[in-house]
PDB file of C-alpha atoms in Angstrom:
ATOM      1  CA  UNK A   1     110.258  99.330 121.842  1.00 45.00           C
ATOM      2  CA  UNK A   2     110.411  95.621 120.987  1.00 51.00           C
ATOM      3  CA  UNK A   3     110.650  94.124 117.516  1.00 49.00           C
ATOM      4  CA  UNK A   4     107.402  93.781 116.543  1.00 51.00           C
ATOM      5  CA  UNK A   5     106.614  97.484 117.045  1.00 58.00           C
ATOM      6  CA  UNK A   6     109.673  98.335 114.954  1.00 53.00           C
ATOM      7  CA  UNK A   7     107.729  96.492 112.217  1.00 61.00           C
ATOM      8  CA  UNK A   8     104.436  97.590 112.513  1.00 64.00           C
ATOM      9  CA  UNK A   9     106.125 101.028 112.355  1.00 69.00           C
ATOM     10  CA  UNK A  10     108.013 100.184 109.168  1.00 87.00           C
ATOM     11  CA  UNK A  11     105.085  99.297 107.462  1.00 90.00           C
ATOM     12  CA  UNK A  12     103.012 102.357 108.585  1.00 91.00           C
ATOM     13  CA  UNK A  13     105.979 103.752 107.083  1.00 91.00           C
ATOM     14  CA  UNK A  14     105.537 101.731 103.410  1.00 92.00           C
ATOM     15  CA  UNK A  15     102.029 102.421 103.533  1.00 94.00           C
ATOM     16  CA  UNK A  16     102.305 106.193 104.047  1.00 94.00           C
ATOM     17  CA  UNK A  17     104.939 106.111 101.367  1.00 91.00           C
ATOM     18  CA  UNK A  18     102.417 104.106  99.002  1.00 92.00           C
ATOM     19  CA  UNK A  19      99.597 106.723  99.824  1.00 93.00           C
ATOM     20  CA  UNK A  20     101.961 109.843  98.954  1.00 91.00           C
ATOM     21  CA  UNK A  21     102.852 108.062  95.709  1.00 90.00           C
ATOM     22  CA  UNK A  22      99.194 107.998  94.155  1.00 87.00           C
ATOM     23  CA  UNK A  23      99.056 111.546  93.051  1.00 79.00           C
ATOM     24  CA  UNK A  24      95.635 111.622  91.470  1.00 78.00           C
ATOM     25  CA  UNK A  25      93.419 111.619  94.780  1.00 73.00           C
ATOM     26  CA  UNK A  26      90.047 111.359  92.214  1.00 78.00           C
ATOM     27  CA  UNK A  27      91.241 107.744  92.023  1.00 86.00           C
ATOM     28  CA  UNK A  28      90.716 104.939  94.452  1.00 92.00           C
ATOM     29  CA  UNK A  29      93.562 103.283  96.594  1.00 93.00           C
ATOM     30  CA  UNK A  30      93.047  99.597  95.997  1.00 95.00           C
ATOM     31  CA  UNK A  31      94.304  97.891  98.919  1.00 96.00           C
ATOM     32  CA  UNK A  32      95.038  95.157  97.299  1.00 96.00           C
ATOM     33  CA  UNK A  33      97.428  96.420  95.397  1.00 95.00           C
ATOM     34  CA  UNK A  34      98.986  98.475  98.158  1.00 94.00           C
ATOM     35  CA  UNK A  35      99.070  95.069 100.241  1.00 95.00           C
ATOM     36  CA  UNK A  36     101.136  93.591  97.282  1.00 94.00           C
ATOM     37  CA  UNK A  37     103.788  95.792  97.170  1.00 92.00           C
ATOM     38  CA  UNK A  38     104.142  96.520 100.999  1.00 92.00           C
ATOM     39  CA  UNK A  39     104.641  92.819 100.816  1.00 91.00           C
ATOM     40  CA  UNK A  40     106.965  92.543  97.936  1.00 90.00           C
ATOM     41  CA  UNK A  41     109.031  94.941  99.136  1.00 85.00           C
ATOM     42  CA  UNK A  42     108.945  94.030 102.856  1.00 85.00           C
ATOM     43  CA  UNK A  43     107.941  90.484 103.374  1.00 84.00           C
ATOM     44  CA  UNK A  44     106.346  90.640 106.983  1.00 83.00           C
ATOM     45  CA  UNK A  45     104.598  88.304 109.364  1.00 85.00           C
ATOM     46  CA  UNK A  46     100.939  90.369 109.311  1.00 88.00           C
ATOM     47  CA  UNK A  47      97.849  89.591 108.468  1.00 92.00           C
ATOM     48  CA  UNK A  48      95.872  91.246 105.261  1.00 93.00           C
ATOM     49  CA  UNK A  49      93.100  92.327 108.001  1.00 94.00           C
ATOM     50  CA  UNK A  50      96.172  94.070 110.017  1.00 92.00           C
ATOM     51  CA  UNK A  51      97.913  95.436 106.592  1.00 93.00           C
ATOM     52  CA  UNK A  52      94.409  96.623 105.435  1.00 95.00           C
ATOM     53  CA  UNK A  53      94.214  98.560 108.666  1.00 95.00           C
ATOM     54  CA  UNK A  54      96.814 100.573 108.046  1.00 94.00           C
ATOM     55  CA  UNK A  55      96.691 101.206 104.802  1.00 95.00           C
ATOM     56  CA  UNK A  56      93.494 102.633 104.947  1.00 96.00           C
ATOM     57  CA  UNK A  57      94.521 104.605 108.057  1.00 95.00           C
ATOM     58  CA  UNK A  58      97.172 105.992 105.705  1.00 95.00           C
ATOM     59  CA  UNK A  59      95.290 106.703 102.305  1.00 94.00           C
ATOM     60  CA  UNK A  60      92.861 108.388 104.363  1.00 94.00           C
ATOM     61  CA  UNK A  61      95.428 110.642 106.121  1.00 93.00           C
ATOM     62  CA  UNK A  62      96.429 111.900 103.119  1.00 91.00           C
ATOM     63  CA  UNK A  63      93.038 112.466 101.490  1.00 91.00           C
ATOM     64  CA  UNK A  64      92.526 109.311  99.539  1.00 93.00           C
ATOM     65  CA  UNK A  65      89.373 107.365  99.021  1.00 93.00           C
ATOM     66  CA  UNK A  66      89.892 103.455  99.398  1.00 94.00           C
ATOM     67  CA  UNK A  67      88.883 100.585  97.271  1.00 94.00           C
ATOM     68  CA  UNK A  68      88.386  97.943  99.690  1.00 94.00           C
ATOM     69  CA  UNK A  69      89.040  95.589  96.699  1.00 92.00           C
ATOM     70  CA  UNK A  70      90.388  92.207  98.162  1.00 71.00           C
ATOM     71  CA  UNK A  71      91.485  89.903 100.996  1.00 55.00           C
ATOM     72  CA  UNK A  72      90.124  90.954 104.510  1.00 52.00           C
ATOM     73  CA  UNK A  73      87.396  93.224 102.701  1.00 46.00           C
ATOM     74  CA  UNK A  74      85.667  90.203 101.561  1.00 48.00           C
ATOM     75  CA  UNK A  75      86.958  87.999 104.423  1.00 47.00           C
TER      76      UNK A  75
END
């Protein structure tokens, strides 16, 4: 496995984290606001387009509804 999987993996990691977190599944994931903290807490080289991706790959795993509220959404 070379380097950049290990990352991709680590933030398919934060994101499934960040989806677990939101409790109340009535409300909308923004994914800009999941993109901001998978960022603050792991600065990494992909794109919003690619982080969107798997966030919303994530939220929906675990039952979420997504707010496609910013960057590649609109891009």
């Amino acid at each position: 496995m070379d380097i950049i999987d290990l990352r991709a993996r680590s933030i398919e990691m934060l994101a499934d984290d960040y989806a677990k977190s939101r409790q109340q599944r009535t409300r909308p994931i923004s994914i800009l606001a999941a993109i901001r903290a998978i960022r603050t807490y792991a600065p990494n080289e992909l794109s919003d387009r690619e982080l969107t991706d798997i966030i919303a790959v994530s939220a929906v795993r675990h039952g979420h509804v997504i707010d496609f509220d910013g960057s590649a959404a609109e891009g």
